[in-house]
Amino acid sequence: MGKLDKKVALISGSGRGIGRALALKLASDGAKIVVNDLDDAPAAEVVAAIKAAGGDAVACVGNVTAPDFGERFVQTALDTFGGLDIIVNNAGYTRDGVIQKQTDEQFQAMLDVHVVAPFRILRAASEYLRVQAKVEAAEGREVIRKVVNISSMAGTHGNAGQINYSSAKAALVGMTKTMSKEWGRYKVCVNCVAFGFIETRLTKAMDNPETKIEIEGKAIQAGVPGAVLENLKHMVPLGRAGHAEEAAGGVYLMCIPESDYISGQVLIVGGGISI
């Protein structure tokens, strides 16, 4: 018996990187996973990997910023697995630049993917959670569900050159604390995990081809300047960047029964960084 047997988890942005690692980890502990990615191939690969290991998963491909995505994401879980227990708002990317060089579109893009999309997903889930909590209370049962919003130390501490990203990630902290108060009566624990320097394609050097990503036909340059990358490594007390599996481990802690009385909190997964 896994700790998450019979649980159903939505994980946005789970075709690659940290999201992929988390999907595999939750599935290995018994959860059924709705995998999401912008592209078909990464999502299909994760679903296949989960099934090959004896788990169960389904893909819900698409851009989380689409107005109808939240409803479609939640409905995929309900139609396929008949329930919903864990929501992880993980999808996102960076579009860095100092304020004088940022356009309105560049700033808004970060709000759309990191704030508006999670809001729509949680709003889409609200009716199911409300009704289920009422039914379970009438039956004398307490079923604890989990929401984990993925923030960043850019949002908790600020980061030069990321006013759009840091503003959006800071907003997720406020969303987390508000929803923990709104949904406590529904027995939903809402927490936030803020990552520090984690090795993903978005934190590679900008001259690495992997940092060029495409979103609905638009080429986006992500990544980190090489000099900044070296400085970041020296700032981490543990002396290195975190791996995707280690980042996923921090989220996992907020999904398992051991965290059933933890809500409204921000967990920093940063190898000891505190400034």
JSON list of C-alpha atoms in Angstrom, two decimals, residues 6 27 38-39 46 94 97-98 144 166 177 182 189 192 200 230 233 252 264 266 275:
[
{"chain": "A", "resi": 6, "resn": "LYS", "atom": "CA", "xyz": [-6.52, 5.82, -4.68]},
{"chain": "A", "resi": 27, "resn": "ALA", "atom": "CA", "xyz": [2.62, 7.66, -9.10]},
{"chain": "A", "resi": 38, "resn": "LEU", "atom": "CA", "xyz": [2.25, 22.02, -23.98]},
{"chain": "A", "resi": 39, "resn": "ASP", "atom": "CA", "xyz": [3.26, 19.24, -26.35]},
{"chain": "A", "resi": 46, "resn": "VAL", "atom": "CA", "xyz": [5.47, 10.43, -18.85]},
{"chain": "A", "resi": 94, "resn": "THR", "atom": "CA", "xyz": [10.79, 32.76, -17.35]},
{"chain": "A", "resi": 97, "resn": "GLY", "atom": "CA", "xyz": [14.74, 41.53, -18.27]},
{"chain": "A", "resi": 98, "resn": "VAL", "atom": "CA", "xyz": [15.32, 44.67, -16.23]},
{"chain": "A", "resi": 144, "resn": "ILE", "atom": "CA", "xyz": [-7.89, 15.64, 3.49]},
{"chain": "A", "resi": 166, "resn": "SER", "atom": "CA", "xyz": [9.17, 37.53, -9.12]},
{"chain": "A", "resi": 177, "resn": "LYS", "atom": "CA", "xyz": [-2.48, 31.91, 2.14]},
{"chain": "A", "resi": 182, "resn": "GLU", "atom": "CA", "xyz": [-11.15, 29.70, 2.21]},
{"chain": "A", "resi": 189, "resn": "CYS", "atom": "CA", "xyz": [-4.56, 21.95, 2.83]},
{"chain": "A", "resi": 192, "resn": "CYS", "atom": "CA", "xyz": [3.39, 26.70, -1.41]},
{"chain": "A", "resi": 200, "resn": "THR", "atom": "CA", "xyz": [16.21, 22.39, -15.20]},
{"chain": "A", "resi": 230, "resn": "GLU", "atom": "CA", "xyz": [28.50, 30.43, -11.46]},
{"chain": "A", "resi": 233, "resn": "LYS", "atom": "CA", "xyz": [26.35, 27.87, -7.22]},
{"chain": "A", "resi": 252, "resn": "TYR", "atom": "CA", "xyz": [5.86, 15.38, -2.20]},
{"chain": "A", "resi": 264, "resn": "GLY", "atom": "CA", "xyz": [-0.99, 28.12, 4.47]},
{"chain": "A", "resi": 266, "resn": "VAL", "atom": "CA", "xyz": [5.69, 28.38, 2.28]},
{"chain": "A", "resi": 275, "resn": "ILE", "atom": "CA", "xyz": [18.80, 35.59, 1.43]}
]
